[in-house]
C-alpha cells in the first residue's frame, strides 16, 4: 500500500462526526463533503495519508476553498486544556478528583461541598440564548473553519459554568463534531471498507460479516503468502497445482477475496506500479503547480504493462473463486484499483485470482466456453483479414485460459477452503472437500448457527464411527444418514467472536450502548484428512526379554527396567 495519495485511487475521508466517506481522487475535480464544505482534489494529491486538513475560506481570485494541515499538537490541545482546567478547579475547592479523575459530590463535616456533579443540572433549550436562525447566520458569515461559531455558542450558554469538566468536554466535543470543518485522509483497507459498509451502506450485501469474524476466518483458514511450496505428490503434476492455493466460495461482493488477498500480499499493486494506465485521463494542467508532476504520473504506463501478463496465469499463491453466475461478483475490489471487467494488467490479482462457475467445475463438457474452437489451418489464417484473425486468436486464448483453470481446479491439491455463501453448505462441501490436500483447513461462515450446527453433526464422532462400521455402497451414497463422508474431516468445531467498544474513564467505565445489532456470525472449522485404505496392523518380530529379579537393584536400574518393559508391551492398534 502506497504511503502517498496518488491520482485515481480511492481514499477514505473521516469527518468530524466520525462518519466515513469513500471518494476517488480524480485530478482537477472538486470533492464535496456535505455541510462541511468542499475542496479541490489537487490540494491533497501527493500528501501523506493520516493527515488532518481544515477547510478555510474560498480564495477571492479563484473561488476555491483552501486547506490547512492541522498539527497533532493542535488536534489534542483541548485535552491539555481540560486537564489544566480540572487542576485549577481542584485548587479552588470547586471540584476535586483525588488524583484519579473521578468526580463525586462530597460534603465535609462543616457542610462545604468538596466535589460536585451535574446531577442537579437540568440542561434544556432555554440555556442556549442563540436561536437556530442566528446560528445559521453565523455559519454563513463565519470566516474561519467553524471554531468561531463554536466559541460563540459556548459564550451564549447560560449554564456553562454549572457543568463539570467532563460535562463541558462532552458538550464541546458534540459542537465540534457538528460545526468544525475538518477531515482526515485515510487509505482504504479491508477493515475500513468493512466499517464503511456496516455503518453507511447495506450490511446484508456482505452477509453482515464483522471485522472480528473476518479476522477469525483468516486465522483458522491459515491464509498467508506461500509462494515457494513444492509440488504435492498426491495430485497430478499439472501447472498451478502446488504452492499456496486456496479455494473460495464468496458471495460478499469480493470482501472475503480482498481479505484473503491482503494476507497473501496480492491485494495492492507494487508501489512503483501504483499509477493508472489510462493515457487519456488528465488532459488539462492542474491548478496547483506543485502537483503538476504528481498528476502527470497518472499518464505514465507502468513498466510491467509493457510485457503483457496473461490473466489467471500464476501457478503459486493463488485464489480460485467458484461462483454461480456467468461472471463473479467482485464489485468491492474496485476500491483496491482492480476492476474485474477491465483489469489493471500490473495488479497482482490479474494473474493470481482465478474464477470458474459451478457448471465448469461439476460438468465442464456442458459449458460452451470449455469446448475447443475449431482449428483453422495456417494457410487459411494467412488469408484472413486483421479483425477476423484477431477474433480467432482471441477465442483460442480464452479457451486455453478456461481449460487450464478448470483442469487445474478439478485436479485438486488446494491448501484450504473458505466459504461465505447463502447456499447450503452441505452441497458445497460435498463437491469441494475432495479437492483439498491432506491437512488443509476448511472454514465456513454463516450469519446463523443452525446451518453450521447441522454441518458439525455430519462430521461428529458418532456418525464417523457408524460410517466406518457399516460403510454404505457407492450407489447408496450420499443418503439421509450420511449426506457427507464423515471420515474426510476431523476436529469439526464452531466458533464466534464479538468485540464491544467500551468507554474507559475513571469511574465511568462501561460498554457503549450505541453498538449496531444484526447477526452475530459463526464460523465452522475442520481439518481435511486422508482416510487410510485397507487394514492397518503392526508387523515384525521381537524377542521377549528375560525377566530378572530387581528387588535388590538400585532405583536407577528399576527405572530403566520399567521403561524397557513398557516398550516391550506396547503394540500398534488399528486406526
XYZ file of C-alpha atoms in Angstrom:
575
model
C 0.000 0.000 0.000
C 1.353 3.384 -1.021
C 2.120 5.963 1.659
C 1.090 8.925 -0.543
C -2.211 9.934 -2.087
C -1.990 9.005 -5.766
C -4.279 10.140 -8.591
C -7.301 7.963 -9.435
C -7.029 5.909 -6.246
C -9.831 5.534 -3.709
C -9.353 7.285 -0.387
C -11.390 7.486 2.812
C -12.305 10.757 4.493
C -13.107 10.575 8.195
C -15.314 13.547 9.052
C -15.657 15.239 12.474
C -18.926 13.328 13.002
C -16.906 10.042 12.840
C -18.585 9.088 9.573
C -16.550 7.796 6.632
C -16.829 8.940 3.038
C -15.122 6.999 0.228
C -14.163 9.049 -2.835
C -11.874 8.644 -5.833
C -9.033 11.145 -6.052
C -9.559 12.266 -9.655
C -7.320 15.249 -10.548
C -8.890 18.618 -11.418
C -12.174 17.812 -9.676
C -13.939 19.033 -6.541
C -14.728 16.756 -3.594
C -17.818 17.684 -1.594
C -18.243 16.507 1.998
C -21.729 17.850 2.633
C -22.274 20.512 5.270
C -18.543 20.694 5.995
C -17.789 22.209 2.579
C -15.779 21.185 -0.478
C -12.193 21.349 -1.703
C -10.075 20.692 -4.766
C -8.627 17.201 -5.213
C -5.306 18.631 -6.385
C -4.737 20.106 -2.916
C -4.308 16.662 -1.333
C -2.560 14.757 -4.139
C 0.960 13.737 -3.180
C 0.309 14.304 0.524
C 0.856 11.510 3.061
C -2.108 9.653 4.475
C -3.402 10.168 8.035
C -3.124 13.968 7.837
C -5.946 16.155 9.147
C -6.955 19.083 6.955
C -9.005 22.135 7.783
C -11.172 23.804 5.129
C -10.612 27.562 5.011
C -12.393 30.336 3.166
C -12.585 30.412 -0.603
C -9.913 32.491 -2.232
C -11.308 35.542 -3.990
C -9.089 35.184 -7.045
C -10.015 31.582 -7.985
C -13.157 30.919 -5.908
C -11.658 27.754 -4.370
C -11.510 26.638 -0.765
C -8.049 26.354 0.690
C -6.784 23.658 3.026
C -4.595 23.877 6.097
C -2.807 20.937 7.696
C -3.783 20.625 11.357
C -0.836 19.679 13.524
C -1.013 16.941 16.132
C -0.413 19.462 18.919
C -3.410 21.480 17.784
C -5.601 18.396 17.383
C -5.062 17.344 21.013
C -4.828 20.810 22.533
C -8.281 20.524 24.110
C -7.120 17.512 26.169
C -4.338 19.560 27.753
C -6.702 22.468 28.347
C -9.249 20.194 30.026
C -6.558 18.736 32.303
C -5.385 22.168 33.409
C -8.985 23.314 33.987
C -9.674 20.365 36.247
C -6.492 21.080 38.233
C -7.474 24.725 38.720
C -10.948 23.769 39.868
C -9.453 21.336 42.354
C -7.202 24.043 43.769
C -10.202 26.342 44.205
C -12.222 23.670 46.029
C -14.961 23.536 43.407
C -14.009 20.123 42.048
C -11.525 17.642 43.300
C -10.767 14.372 41.625
C -8.494 12.818 44.206
C -5.775 12.299 41.600
C -7.718 9.704 39.626
C -10.094 11.977 37.701
C -13.252 10.678 39.438
C -15.725 13.380 40.444
C -18.084 12.849 43.364
C -20.373 15.083 45.343
C -18.802 15.007 48.789
C -19.614 17.249 51.765
C -17.201 17.600 54.688
C -18.088 17.896 58.369
C -18.531 21.672 58.023
C -21.072 21.289 55.201
C -18.731 22.504 52.467
C -19.056 20.825 49.090
C -15.695 19.424 48.132
C -16.715 17.795 44.882
C -19.685 18.358 42.631
C -21.534 16.534 39.828
C -24.112 17.533 37.222
C -26.868 15.541 38.886
C -28.845 18.651 39.808
C -28.373 20.386 36.445
C -31.318 20.401 34.038
C -29.991 21.101 30.537
C -32.904 22.433 28.464
C -33.114 24.512 25.313
C -33.558 27.691 27.325
C -29.927 27.560 28.417
C -28.786 28.432 24.901
C -29.522 32.064 24.069
C -28.771 31.726 20.349
C -31.587 30.549 18.129
C -31.139 28.230 15.140
C -31.637 31.176 12.758
C -28.842 33.097 14.460
C -26.546 30.060 14.366
C -27.202 29.591 10.650
C -26.406 33.256 10.090
C -23.136 32.826 11.987
C -22.257 29.876 9.781
C -22.820 31.950 6.649
C -20.811 34.884 7.979
C -18.101 32.731 9.540
C -14.628 33.368 8.151
C -12.711 30.584 9.904
C -13.116 26.857 9.949
C -16.022 26.667 12.415
C -14.102 27.499 15.580
C -15.652 30.971 15.816
C -19.164 29.506 15.690
C -18.316 27.028 18.443
C -16.823 29.798 20.609
C -19.941 31.984 20.268
C -22.217 29.044 21.067
C -20.261 28.368 24.238
C -20.362 32.048 25.223
C -24.140 32.154 24.781
C -24.778 29.163 27.049
C -26.120 30.443 30.362
C -25.465 27.244 32.366
C -21.971 26.581 31.109
C -20.377 27.420 34.467
C -22.528 24.773 36.190
C -21.139 21.908 34.086
C -18.417 19.660 35.398
C -15.179 19.340 33.484
C -16.374 16.047 31.971
C -19.758 17.512 31.016
C -18.103 20.571 29.485
C -15.784 18.364 27.449
C -18.693 16.308 26.113
C -20.648 19.434 25.199
C -17.669 20.995 23.429
C -16.892 17.774 21.556
C -20.503 17.492 20.412
C -20.418 21.008 18.973
C -17.020 20.389 17.351
C -18.371 17.331 15.543
C -21.219 19.446 14.222
C -19.513 22.669 13.173
C -15.764 22.030 12.814
C -14.767 21.869 9.143
C -12.045 19.241 9.258
C -11.389 15.837 7.720
C -8.696 13.169 7.894
C -7.479 11.305 4.806
C -7.079 7.546 5.338
C -6.027 4.731 2.990
C -8.692 2.218 2.030
C -8.009 -1.194 3.558
C -10.283 -4.139 4.311
C -11.208 -3.189 7.938
C -12.028 0.397 6.964
C -14.036 -0.727 3.933
C -15.978 -3.139 6.119
C -16.665 -0.413 8.687
C -17.970 1.846 5.920
C -20.288 -0.875 4.581
C -21.668 -1.813 8.003
C -22.296 1.768 9.146
C -23.039 3.675 5.945
C -24.230 1.091 3.407
C -26.169 -2.195 3.441
C -24.616 -4.837 5.729
C -26.753 -7.551 4.126
C -24.677 -7.318 0.936
C -21.662 -8.689 2.840
C -23.759 -11.177 4.865
C -23.371 -8.934 7.957
C -19.831 -10.170 8.461
C -17.923 -8.198 11.104
C -14.242 -7.369 11.366
C -13.517 -9.795 14.193
C -15.268 -12.631 12.337
C -13.276 -11.788 9.195
C -10.065 -12.000 11.224
C -11.229 -15.311 12.697
C -11.791 -16.680 9.190
C -8.320 -15.653 8.061
C -6.723 -17.162 11.153
C -8.447 -20.552 11.010
C -8.044 -20.891 7.240
C -4.281 -20.272 7.620
C -4.245 -17.873 4.679
C -0.746 -16.489 4.138
C 1.820 -15.932 1.448
C 3.038 -19.335 0.305
C 4.837 -18.992 -2.980
C 7.676 -21.459 -2.583
C 5.969 -24.716 -1.621
C 6.982 -27.789 -3.574
C 4.568 -29.829 -5.630
C 2.196 -32.202 -3.869
C 2.984 -35.766 -4.999
C -0.578 -36.893 -4.200
C -2.022 -34.971 -7.166
C -1.217 -34.914 -10.835
C 1.819 -32.857 -11.737
C -0.125 -30.139 -13.529
C 0.885 -26.474 -13.670
C -0.809 -24.498 -10.924
C -1.454 -27.444 -8.580
C 1.059 -26.522 -5.871
C 2.309 -23.607 -3.807
C -0.234 -21.749 -1.680
C -3.585 -22.308 -3.393
C -6.914 -21.570 -1.713
C -10.416 -22.424 -2.890
C -13.060 -19.776 -2.172
C -16.834 -19.511 -2.448
C -17.524 -15.811 -1.902
C -20.940 -14.146 -2.017
C -19.953 -10.986 -0.135
C -19.216 -8.928 -3.233
C -15.488 -9.641 -3.095
C -14.899 -8.700 0.551
C -13.736 -12.189 1.504
C -11.437 -12.339 -1.517
C -9.993 -8.937 -0.588
C -9.318 -10.049 2.999
C -7.546 -13.187 1.793
C -5.583 -11.293 -0.856
C -4.432 -8.813 1.787
C -2.997 -11.657 3.874
C -1.353 -13.156 0.793
C 0.238 -9.868 -0.266
C -1.563 -9.591 -3.603
C -4.267 -7.033 -2.822
C -2.359 -3.901 -3.826
C -0.029 -3.370 -6.778
C 3.650 -2.637 -6.109
C 4.396 0.955 -5.171
C 6.288 1.625 -8.373
C 3.272 0.387 -10.372
C 0.539 2.198 -8.445
C -0.239 4.538 -11.313
C -3.163 4.159 -13.647
C -2.560 3.040 -17.208
C -5.196 5.143 -18.917
C -3.392 7.775 -21.017
C -6.452 9.955 -21.587
C -7.432 10.728 -18.004
C -5.709 14.055 -17.404
C -5.693 16.485 -20.303
C -5.745 19.849 -18.526
C -2.931 21.288 -16.484
C -3.622 21.235 -12.739
C -4.329 24.460 -10.985
C -1.742 23.720 -8.306
C 1.720 23.985 -9.822
C 3.248 21.889 -7.045
C 1.083 18.928 -8.022
C 1.879 19.024 -11.750
C 4.416 16.213 -11.672
C 2.154 14.051 -9.494
C -0.835 14.410 -11.769
C 1.280 13.675 -14.830
C 2.340 10.353 -13.328
C -1.189 9.139 -13.954
C -0.428 9.239 -17.676
C 2.655 7.040 -17.418
C 2.424 3.390 -18.453
C 3.988 1.082 -15.875
C 6.940 -0.971 -16.964
C 5.174 -4.188 -16.056
C 2.449 -3.427 -18.614
C 4.936 -3.432 -21.455
C 5.133 -7.218 -21.130
C 1.525 -8.391 -21.288
C 0.611 -10.611 -18.331
C -1.903 -13.320 -19.110
C -4.933 -13.378 -16.839
C -5.068 -16.197 -14.256
C -1.562 -17.322 -15.269
C 0.043 -17.604 -11.817
C 0.876 -21.107 -10.589
C 1.528 -20.317 -6.910
C -0.035 -18.092 -4.260
C -3.430 -18.096 -5.990
C -7.099 -17.717 -5.078
C -9.609 -19.831 -7.036
C -13.138 -18.452 -6.828
C -16.196 -20.596 -7.551
C -19.340 -18.623 -8.441
C -22.864 -19.413 -9.556
C -23.280 -16.737 -12.233
C -21.811 -16.013 -15.624
C -19.341 -13.575 -14.042
C -18.264 -13.390 -10.383
C -19.484 -10.530 -8.230
C -16.287 -8.742 -7.185
C -17.553 -5.167 -7.085
C -15.733 -4.303 -3.825
C -12.349 -4.977 -5.415
C -12.813 -1.733 -7.345
C -11.796 0.183 -4.211
C -8.401 -1.563 -4.415
C -7.718 -0.494 -8.008
C -8.871 -3.783 -9.532
C -11.853 -3.831 -11.884
C -12.716 -7.400 -12.993
C -14.394 -6.118 -16.162
C -11.363 -4.012 -17.148
C -8.461 -5.236 -15.011
C -5.237 -3.372 -14.470
C -2.528 -5.565 -16.003
C 0.012 -4.562 -13.346
C -2.259 -5.588 -10.475
C -1.292 -8.897 -8.783
C -4.910 -10.092 -8.777
C -4.889 -10.066 -12.569
C -2.668 -13.165 -12.533
C -3.299 -14.627 -9.050
C -7.129 -14.552 -8.952
C -8.869 -17.352 -10.838
C -12.587 -17.871 -11.291
C -14.833 -20.592 -12.632
C -18.519 -21.389 -12.378
C -20.119 -24.370 -10.678
C -21.100 -25.708 -14.088
C -17.484 -25.645 -15.246
C -16.394 -27.429 -12.067
C -19.037 -30.175 -11.978
C -19.775 -30.702 -15.660
C -17.286 -28.817 -17.837
C -18.380 -30.539 -21.062
C -21.770 -28.836 -20.810
C -20.199 -25.371 -20.756
C -19.703 -23.758 -24.144
C -16.553 -21.895 -23.112
C -14.822 -25.193 -22.277
C -15.383 -26.585 -25.793
C -12.390 -26.136 -28.061
C -12.924 -23.817 -31.042
C -12.394 -25.204 -34.494
C -8.750 -25.262 -35.551
C -8.114 -23.274 -38.710
C -5.093 -24.211 -40.842
C -2.266 -21.705 -41.078
C -2.816 -21.252 -44.811
C -6.361 -20.035 -44.244
C -5.317 -17.851 -41.312
C -2.843 -16.015 -43.522
C -5.671 -15.074 -45.898
C -7.934 -13.718 -43.139
C -8.401 -10.028 -42.527
C -6.948 -8.416 -39.449
C -10.189 -8.257 -37.455
C -11.230 -11.817 -38.204
C -7.748 -13.127 -37.468
C -7.724 -11.270 -34.131
C -11.100 -12.753 -33.176
C -9.819 -16.247 -33.944
C -6.737 -15.913 -31.757
C -8.802 -14.220 -29.046
C -11.179 -17.204 -28.904
C -8.252 -19.603 -28.744
C -6.652 -17.708 -25.871
C -9.943 -17.558 -23.962
C -10.456 -21.299 -24.400
C -6.909 -22.084 -23.287
C -7.366 -19.939 -20.173
C -10.695 -21.525 -19.244
C -9.455 -25.052 -19.871
C -6.300 -24.506 -17.801
C -8.255 -23.104 -14.833
C -10.890 -25.848 -14.943
C -8.386 -28.693 -15.292
C -6.138 -27.402 -12.523
C -9.106 -26.883 -10.197
C -10.508 -30.350 -10.821
C -7.032 -31.802 -10.180
C -7.331 -30.635 -6.563
C -4.485 -30.240 -4.101
C -5.714 -26.973 -2.546
C -4.309 -25.739 0.760
C -7.650 -24.612 2.155
C -11.326 -23.939 1.550
C -13.116 -20.758 2.651
C -16.881 -20.432 2.182
C -19.171 -17.447 2.738
C -22.344 -18.199 0.823
C -26.112 -18.329 1.231
C -26.119 -21.741 -0.453
C -26.489 -24.939 1.547
C -23.014 -25.647 2.995
C -23.670 -29.390 2.756
C -23.939 -29.218 -1.024
C -20.839 -27.020 -1.259
C -18.646 -29.297 0.856
C -19.837 -32.406 -0.966
C -18.141 -31.209 -4.165
C -15.185 -29.211 -2.769
C -13.793 -31.376 0.063
C -12.305 -33.955 -2.353
C -10.326 -31.133 -3.996
C -8.315 -30.448 -0.820
C -4.987 -31.978 0.107
C -4.286 -33.580 3.452
C -4.168 -31.236 6.476
C -5.970 -28.484 4.531
C -8.171 -26.186 6.600
C -11.917 -25.829 5.957
C -13.718 -22.677 7.110
C -17.418 -21.958 6.524
C -19.073 -18.696 7.596
C -22.783 -18.262 8.234
C -24.721 -15.403 9.876
C -26.763 -18.006 11.777
C -25.618 -21.032 13.731
C -28.243 -23.538 12.558
C -26.638 -24.492 9.185
C -23.243 -24.887 10.849
C -24.630 -26.974 13.725
C -26.115 -29.359 11.181
C -22.803 -29.449 9.351
C -20.887 -30.224 12.554
C -23.260 -33.105 13.247
C -22.449 -34.655 9.864
C -18.774 -34.833 10.897
C -19.340 -35.908 14.510
C -17.511 -38.825 16.112
C -20.680 -40.915 16.442
C -21.563 -40.534 12.784
C -17.965 -41.281 11.749
C -17.957 -44.487 13.843
C -21.237 -45.642 12.310
C -19.895 -44.908 8.834
C -16.755 -46.977 9.446
C -18.628 -49.892 10.996
C -21.139 -50.147 8.154
C -19.997 -48.069 5.168
C -22.718 -47.500 2.546
C -22.226 -48.642 -1.004
C -21.259 -46.210 -3.707
C -24.741 -46.449 -5.210
C -26.361 -45.604 -1.855
C -24.121 -42.613 -1.030
C -24.957 -39.867 -0.204
C -28.114 -40.760 1.684
C -30.225 -39.392 4.504
C -27.983 -40.781 7.247
C -24.723 -39.845 5.553
C -25.143 -36.778 3.315
C -21.362 -36.262 3.604
C -18.430 -38.562 4.149
C -17.628 -38.068 7.865
C -14.158 -39.589 7.514
C -12.841 -36.727 5.370
C -12.832 -34.042 8.095
C -11.633 -34.106 11.694
C -11.835 -31.725 14.627
C -15.051 -30.044 13.498
C -15.940 -27.062 15.685
C -17.969 -23.841 15.642
C -16.589 -20.502 16.833
C -17.786 -16.948 17.158
C -16.279 -13.662 18.313
C -17.710 -10.257 19.094
C -15.809 -7.185 20.236
C -17.679 -4.449 22.084
C -16.485 -0.871 22.377
C -16.069 0.404 25.912
C -15.830 3.860 27.361
C -12.796 3.708 29.638
C -12.804 6.683 32.009
C -12.158 6.882 35.753
C -15.417 5.982 37.464
C -17.302 5.918 34.156
C -16.157 2.661 32.509
C -18.974 0.837 30.755
C -19.718 -0.667 27.324
C -21.109 1.743 24.786
C -24.842 1.417 24.232
C -24.739 2.630 20.624
C -23.374 -0.557 19.038
C -25.123 -1.926 15.987
C -27.163 -5.105 16.139
C -27.558 -7.652 13.395
C -26.348 -11.215 13.130
C -23.592 -12.447 15.404
C -21.941 -14.605 12.762
C -20.443 -18.068 13.277
C -17.513 -19.950 11.770
C -17.278 -23.696 11.182
C -13.734 -25.085 11.102
C -12.317 -28.530 10.379
C -9.175 -30.234 9.050
C -9.032 -32.343 5.906
C -7.666 -35.850 6.416
C -6.911 -38.710 4.054
C -8.501 -41.964 5.307
C -6.180 -44.967 5.303
C -7.110 -47.626 2.806
C -7.102 -51.267 3.847
C -6.287 -52.823 7.203
C -3.706 -51.238 9.491
C -1.736 -53.651 11.699
C 1.647 -53.969 13.371
C 4.250 -56.168 11.679
C 7.681 -57.504 12.640
C 9.235 -59.973 15.087
C 10.551 -59.209 18.509
C 12.261 -61.247 21.231
C 10.887 -61.204 24.730
C 13.497 -60.130 27.244
C 14.431 -62.348 30.164
C 12.883 -61.278 33.453
C 15.329 -60.714 36.279
C 14.947 -60.023 39.958
C 15.475 -56.344 40.564
C 14.359 -56.213 44.163
C 17.937 -55.717 45.229
C 18.840 -53.333 42.399
C 19.317 -49.614 42.643
C 16.416 -47.171 41.937
C 18.047 -46.164 38.636
C 18.141 -49.785 37.473
C 14.494 -50.261 38.403
C 13.550 -47.205 36.333
C 15.398 -48.498 33.264
C 13.758 -51.906 33.642
C 10.260 -50.413 33.844
C 10.902 -48.306 30.762
C 12.100 -51.350 28.777
C 9.121 -53.397 29.962
C 6.767 -50.635 28.778
C 8.310 -50.584 25.315
C 8.057 -54.362 25.083
C 4.373 -54.466 25.995
C 3.416 -51.618 23.660
C 1.769 -52.741 20.430
C 0.231 -50.935 17.495
C -3.514 -50.709 17.418
C -5.677 -50.433 14.264
C -6.878 -46.950 13.329
